[in-house]
């Protein structure tokens, strides 16, 4: 065992089980990025940019790819769970900022999983059977929690199978596009159309890119699984970068196919069922039920990965003494962070039961862009912190440019709607309240520990 692998939990008890090699990690990255994003966002992005649907996805990939270089250097230096929050804590040492970064990342994971639960019941399962939406969502989240508790080995193997299934759905769309082009169908001129009806071409592109960016996130979730990977310093760079390239290539091909076969206005009108519309136009005889079944597996995979990430984030922060140590408890036989799994699953159940999750998508992308900007800056700050083992190192210009691009996509200059900022302010306000509660709890625990220490 290397020195890096021997880096165990700091709160006592058993550590997490290392089961992920390069192949499982690659499937994790690809499955997390693809998820439900491209299935649900194609129509909305088309509504913002027009026929040049491929361009926002390509630009979102470029920004995400540059930010991935920062994550790779940092996970190489600190191969532990907690990801962005860990790097923020090490770089700035401000507990409040660390907590808010962790809260934003946790919100992104849990709201994505909750959105997937809603999509599972209201969209894809509804094609086969009608059941109460809230009940389906709750059972869905509980099932994910049980898989998560069962063990990361089972979870990531299930992810590999589900990733192959959801990829098949996108490959069907691409195949339909190739067949249409061979037969002389499609309208290539739409690929360069940009919607400037009520905005400039730059705002149209950046507004669509800020939304398409949500479809590219997910690569950062993998760093929270570092303690469950074999030799994470070695396998992360290739797995993350190749996973992003594979996902981006599929996204661009799917978006080109969509624009070739269906006008942007029709894609926008179809909303989350835009790819079904593409399928109806390009292959009218193809059974919708097959694609709906693939969509079921896609949302299951997306939700599973996000719940894995959220629970490991809390576990890692407990190890870093940012959260109470109870979140760092690992089950002695399953070797999974069971308290964090229960906590994150409970929040997801509350969201599914009481919150209009459809309003959180753009805000989630906004919060993650802020987190990515902080991570890029944290990398530059932590360059002075040397470690004994070799690790990946990003060219300095890349995190600088990535931070600038992320902040631009966060700003109103990008054409981001005001509603994103309002919802973000509410979520961050909740985060501030929770930080204060967490501070009071930790303060009480620290005082109790001081009283228990023997005198002399």
Coordinates of N, CA, C and O in Angstrom, one line a residue, residues 15 19 150 320 353 379 430 444:
X15 N -11.9 2.7 7.3 CA -12.0 3.6 6.2 C -12.9 3.1 5.1 O -13.5 2.0 5.2
X19 N -12.4 0.1 -4.3 CA -12.8 -0.9 -5.2 C -12.8 -0.4 -6.7 O -13.0 -1.2 -7.6
X150 N -25.4 -0.5 0.5 CA -25.0 -1.9 0.2 C -23.5 -1.9 -0.1 O -22.8 -2.8 0.3
X320 N -12.4 16.3 7.8 CA -11.7 17.6 7.8 C -12.1 18.5 9.0 O -11.7 19.6 9.1
X353 N -41.0 15.6 -2.0 CA -42.3 15.7 -1.5 C -42.9 17.1 -1.5 O -44.1 17.2 -1.7
X379 N -6.5 26.4 -6.5 CA -5.4 25.7 -7.1 C -4.1 26.7 -7.1 O -3.0 26.3 -6.7
X430 N -30.5 29.7 3.2 CA -30.7 28.5 4.0 C -29.3 27.9 4.4 O -29.1 27.5 5.6
X444 N -20.7 23.1 20.9 CA -21.2 22.4 22.1 C -20.4 21.1 22.2 O -20.0 20.7 23.3

